[in-house]
Amino acid sequence: MDTQHLQAFVAIAENGSFSAAAERLHLTQPAISKRIALLEEQLKASLFDRIGRQVALTQAGQVLLSKAKLILGEVIAAQRAIADLQGDVQGKLSIATSHHVGLHYLPPFLRELSTRYPQVKLDLHFLDSEQAYHEILQGRFDIAIITLALQQDSRIQSQTLWHDQLEFVAAPTHALATQSHLQLADLSAHQAIMPDTSTYTTQLIKTLFDDKKLPLDITMVSNHLDTIKMLLSIGMGWGVLPRKIIDEQLEILDVDHPPIMRPLGYIHHSQRTLNNAARVFLDLLQNNTPR
């Protein structure tokens, strides 16, 4: 089977449409359709049910999907292994990162990588940490640099690089900002603005309130911390933000609670061979990050 045909098949299965797959692979939709037609002809089986503009995998398609991912993964691994025999640091390095880490921690490392190894083609994607974690498990990216999960999957290798100190904050005009020696119970009585409850950060905060058997009244959610910061700055509620992005628009609340730290670092799939570019970038991160 032609690997380009399999790439088109996997792209359609993951994106749910021929047009989205064509955009992802930088191809025209007719080119994508032709590849699938040739693959179906070769396998003598229909791979997709076409319902309007949406497509769904047939039973044959479901059987092929996991096999196709394995085949493509092995092809990529073989290409990397052969290229790395030369000892050159080049080729594509695919990285997933959260907006917070990508904007506030990674720039100097990305700049050093591009300066020292100009032959490396950086493929950078900004995703929520939880989505990036899932994509690493699926073998989509070489590495992810994110907020680390509270519990790691056994297939994931991880390394903490930074500890992000979180602070309870609100607008200077918020009722909580004028009080001292606040308890979690005081915060519980007011509306909070947080990331989605499925995120590692909100799970961490929710655990604190659950341990005290206190409700956490989350009235608005956003996974973009800059959006949360804006909403908090105009007095819409209280929230929890990394100290790194707090400025004069917000007041750090005087909450009687030990410092809250969340680990930031990199992850990669333990069964995915890292190419030279990925290895040197991880070395840059590990050797130039203050402990």
mmCIF file of C-alpha atoms in Angstrom, residues 4-172:
data_model
loop_
_atom_site.group_PDB
_atom_site.id
_atom_site.type_symbol
_atom_site.label_atom_id
_atom_site.label_comp_id
_atom_site.label_asym_id
_atom_site.label_seq_id
_atom_site.Cartn_x
_atom_site.Cartn_y
_atom_site.Cartn_z
ATOM 1 C CA GLN A 4 0.610 8.666 0.636
ATOM 2 C CA HIS A 5 -2.717 6.875 0.255
ATOM 3 C CA LEU A 6 -2.567 5.812 3.907
ATOM 4 C CA GLN A 7 -1.721 9.370 4.982
ATOM 5 C CA ALA A 8 -4.804 10.638 3.156
ATOM 6 C CA PHE A 9 -6.942 7.919 4.747
ATOM 7 C CA VAL A 10 -5.753 8.705 8.293
ATOM 8 C CA ALA A 11 -6.173 12.454 7.751
ATOM 9 C CA ILE A 12 -9.785 12.004 6.648
ATOM 10 C CA ALA A 13 -10.537 9.641 9.533
ATOM 11 C CA GLU A 14 -9.118 12.086 12.087
ATOM 12 C CA ASN A 15 -10.591 15.270 10.592
ATOM 13 C CA GLY A 16 -13.985 13.906 9.603
ATOM 14 C CA SER A 17 -14.022 15.306 6.078
ATOM 15 C CA PHE A 18 -12.164 15.211 2.779
ATOM 16 C CA SER A 19 -11.828 19.004 2.663
ATOM 17 C CA ALA A 20 -10.263 19.244 6.132
ATOM 18 C CA ALA A 21 -7.864 16.422 5.285
ATOM 19 C CA ALA A 22 -6.896 18.170 2.046
ATOM 20 C CA GLU A 23 -6.127 21.351 3.978
ATOM 21 C CA ARG A 24 -4.060 19.447 6.528
ATOM 22 C CA LEU A 25 -1.987 17.719 3.836
ATOM 23 C CA HIS A 26 -1.794 20.819 1.606
ATOM 24 C CA LEU A 27 -3.504 19.006 -1.265
ATOM 25 C CA THR A 28 -6.558 19.657 -3.398
ATOM 26 C CA GLN A 29 -9.751 17.806 -2.526
ATOM 27 C CA PRO A 30 -9.763 15.929 -5.872
ATOM 28 C CA ALA A 31 -6.237 14.691 -5.124
ATOM 29 C CA ILE A 32 -7.383 13.390 -1.737
ATOM 30 C CA SER A 33 -10.428 11.716 -3.290
ATOM 31 C CA LYS A 34 -8.267 10.025 -5.922
ATOM 32 C CA ARG A 35 -5.936 8.584 -3.298
ATOM 33 C CA ILE A 36 -8.861 7.120 -1.359
ATOM 34 C CA ALA A 37 -10.427 5.711 -4.534
ATOM 35 C CA LEU A 38 -7.159 3.953 -5.414
ATOM 36 C CA LEU A 39 -6.814 2.607 -1.866
ATOM 37 C CA GLU A 40 -10.397 1.304 -1.840
ATOM 38 C CA GLU A 41 -9.831 -0.273 -5.243
ATOM 39 C CA GLN A 42 -6.674 -1.981 -3.997
ATOM 40 C CA LEU A 43 -8.368 -3.271 -0.834
ATOM 41 C CA LYS A 44 -11.628 -4.077 -2.645
ATOM 42 C CA ALA A 45 -13.561 -2.493 0.205
ATOM 43 C CA SER A 46 -15.288 0.798 0.922
ATOM 44 C CA LEU A 47 -13.499 2.701 3.705
ATOM 45 C CA PHE A 48 -15.916 5.588 4.296
ATOM 46 C CA ASP A 49 -19.644 6.119 4.344
ATOM 47 C CA ARG A 50 -20.278 9.523 2.774
ATOM 48 C CA ILE A 51 -23.219 11.308 4.383
ATOM 49 C CA GLY A 52 -23.555 14.787 2.946
ATOM 50 C CA ARG A 53 -20.333 16.617 3.676
ATOM 51 C CA GLN A 54 -19.469 14.327 6.573
ATOM 52 C CA VAL A 55 -17.810 10.938 6.386
ATOM 53 C CA ALA A 56 -17.759 8.003 8.771
ATOM 54 C CA LEU A 57 -15.530 4.950 8.814
ATOM 55 C CA THR A 58 -16.998 1.703 7.570
ATOM 56 C CA GLN A 59 -16.148 -1.516 9.378
ATOM 57 C CA ALA A 60 -13.272 -2.021 6.924
ATOM 58 C CA GLY A 61 -12.122 1.523 7.588
ATOM 59 C CA GLN A 62 -12.123 0.926 11.330
ATOM 60 C CA VAL A 63 -9.973 -2.165 10.884
ATOM 61 C CA LEU A 64 -7.530 -0.306 8.631
ATOM 62 C CA LEU A 65 -7.162 2.814 10.798
ATOM 63 C CA SER A 66 -5.063 1.343 13.613
ATOM 64 C CA LYS A 67 -2.967 -0.645 11.132
ATOM 65 C CA ALA A 68 -2.395 2.414 8.957
ATOM 66 C CA LYS A 69 -1.167 4.447 11.931
ATOM 67 C CA LEU A 70 1.286 1.689 12.848
ATOM 68 C CA ILE A 71 2.572 1.456 9.271
ATOM 69 C CA LEU A 72 3.053 5.208 8.959
ATOM 70 C CA GLY A 73 4.734 5.338 12.359
ATOM 71 C CA GLU A 74 7.205 2.644 11.352
ATOM 72 C CA VAL A 75 7.970 4.399 8.055
ATOM 73 C CA ILE A 76 8.705 7.654 9.876
ATOM 74 C CA ALA A 77 10.855 5.830 12.443
ATOM 75 C CA ALA A 78 12.858 4.165 9.664
ATOM 76 C CA GLN A 79 13.422 7.468 7.887
ATOM 77 C CA ARG A 80 14.601 9.074 11.100
ATOM 78 C CA ALA A 81 16.903 6.217 12.029
ATOM 79 C CA ILE A 82 18.602 6.313 8.642
ATOM 80 C CA ALA A 83 18.924 10.106 8.658
ATOM 81 C CA ASP A 84 20.312 10.092 12.187
ATOM 82 C CA LEU A 85 23.093 7.695 11.161
ATOM 83 C CA GLN A 86 24.701 10.688 9.496
ATOM 84 C CA GLY A 87 24.792 12.502 12.842
ATOM 85 C CA ASP A 88 23.263 15.614 11.279
ATOM 86 C CA VAL A 89 20.734 17.709 13.160
ATOM 87 C CA GLN A 90 18.138 18.405 10.517
ATOM 88 C CA GLY A 91 14.669 17.482 9.339
ATOM 89 C CA LYS A 92 11.308 18.209 10.929
ATOM 90 C CA LEU A 93 10.820 18.626 14.667
ATOM 91 C CA SER A 94 7.131 18.579 15.601
ATOM 92 C CA ILE A 95 6.296 20.196 18.938
ATOM 93 C CA ALA A 96 2.948 20.697 20.664
ATOM 94 C CA THR A 97 2.806 23.297 23.414
ATOM 95 C CA SER A 98 0.246 25.180 25.439
ATOM 96 C CA HIS A 99 -0.203 28.892 24.783
ATOM 97 C CA HIS A 100 1.122 29.797 28.231
ATOM 98 C CA VAL A 101 4.291 27.704 27.971
ATOM 99 C CA GLY A 102 4.829 28.586 24.321
ATOM 100 C CA LEU A 103 4.546 32.318 24.906
ATOM 101 C CA HIS A 104 6.223 32.704 28.288
ATOM 102 C CA TYR A 105 8.865 29.958 28.519
ATOM 103 C CA LEU A 106 9.863 28.624 25.103
ATOM 104 C CA PRO A 107 10.945 31.656 23.006
ATOM 105 C CA PRO A 108 14.633 31.730 24.084
ATOM 106 C CA PHE A 109 14.978 27.981 23.509
ATOM 107 C CA LEU A 110 13.307 28.120 20.107
ATOM 108 C CA ARG A 111 15.560 31.027 19.129
ATOM 109 C CA GLU A 112 18.685 29.123 20.196
ATOM 110 C CA LEU A 113 17.578 26.017 18.316
ATOM 111 C CA SER A 114 16.998 27.945 15.078
ATOM 112 C CA THR A 115 20.317 29.789 15.464
ATOM 113 C CA ARG A 116 22.441 26.733 16.182
ATOM 114 C CA TYR A 117 20.629 24.273 13.914
ATOM 115 C CA PRO A 118 19.197 26.173 10.936
ATOM 116 C CA GLN A 119 18.553 22.918 9.031
ATOM 117 C CA VAL A 120 15.856 21.907 11.519
ATOM 118 C CA LYS A 121 12.343 22.588 10.246
ATOM 119 C CA LEU A 122 10.255 23.497 13.275
ATOM 120 C CA ASP A 123 6.612 22.374 13.207
ATOM 121 C CA LEU A 124 5.039 24.127 16.216
ATOM 122 C CA HIS A 125 1.406 23.661 17.273
ATOM 123 C CA PHE A 126 -0.404 25.511 20.089
ATOM 124 C CA LEU A 127 -2.868 23.225 21.867
ATOM 125 C CA ASP A 128 -4.418 22.853 25.296
ATOM 126 C CA SER A 129 -2.126 20.723 27.470
ATOM 127 C CA GLU A 130 -4.717 17.971 27.702
ATOM 128 C CA GLN A 131 -5.127 17.819 23.925
ATOM 129 C CA ALA A 132 -1.359 17.835 23.413
ATOM 130 C CA TYR A 133 -1.065 14.923 25.847
ATOM 131 C CA HIS A 134 -3.623 12.966 23.797
ATOM 132 C CA GLU A 135 -1.820 13.779 20.538
ATOM 133 C CA ILE A 136 1.468 12.487 21.951
ATOM 134 C CA LEU A 137 -0.253 9.224 22.886
ATOM 135 C CA GLN A 138 -1.505 9.015 19.296
ATOM 136 C CA GLY A 139 2.014 9.571 17.947
ATOM 137 C CA ARG A 140 1.149 12.847 16.237
ATOM 138 C CA PHE A 141 4.086 14.914 17.573
ATOM 139 C CA ASP A 142 7.686 14.280 18.592
ATOM 140 C CA ILE A 143 7.402 16.079 21.921
ATOM 141 C CA ALA A 144 4.999 18.285 23.859
ATOM 142 C CA ILE A 145 5.914 21.006 26.348
ATOM 143 C CA ILE A 146 2.930 21.573 28.580
ATOM 144 C CA THR A 147 1.427 21.565 32.047
ATOM 145 C CA LEU A 148 2.154 18.016 33.192
ATOM 146 C CA ALA A 149 -0.718 15.681 33.978
ATOM 147 C CA LEU A 150 -1.517 14.909 37.600
ATOM 148 C CA GLN A 151 -1.239 11.210 36.711
ATOM 149 C CA GLN A 152 0.966 10.032 33.867
ATOM 150 C CA ASP A 153 0.131 7.286 31.402
ATOM 151 C CA SER A 154 2.699 4.473 31.520
ATOM 152 C CA ARG A 155 3.415 5.024 27.819
ATOM 153 C CA ILE A 156 4.554 8.604 28.435
ATOM 154 C CA GLN A 157 8.014 9.748 29.481
ATOM 155 C CA SER A 158 8.068 13.149 31.153
ATOM 156 C CA GLN A 159 10.486 15.598 32.725
ATOM 157 C CA THR A 160 9.617 18.611 34.864
ATOM 158 C CA LEU A 161 11.408 21.763 33.690
ATOM 159 C CA TRP A 162 9.688 24.560 35.597
ATOM 160 C CA HIS A 163 7.280 25.056 38.484
ATOM 161 C CA ASP A 164 4.595 27.630 37.768
ATOM 162 C CA GLN A 165 3.487 29.364 40.955
ATOM 163 C CA LEU A 166 -0.247 30.007 40.928
ATOM 164 C CA GLU A 167 -1.882 32.881 42.770
ATOM 165 C CA PHE A 168 -5.471 33.647 43.735
ATOM 166 C CA VAL A 169 -6.277 36.968 42.041
ATOM 167 C CA ALA A 170 -9.101 39.426 41.419
ATOM 168 C CA ALA A 171 -9.513 42.997 40.246
ATOM 169 C CA PRO A 172 -8.397 45.655 42.776
#
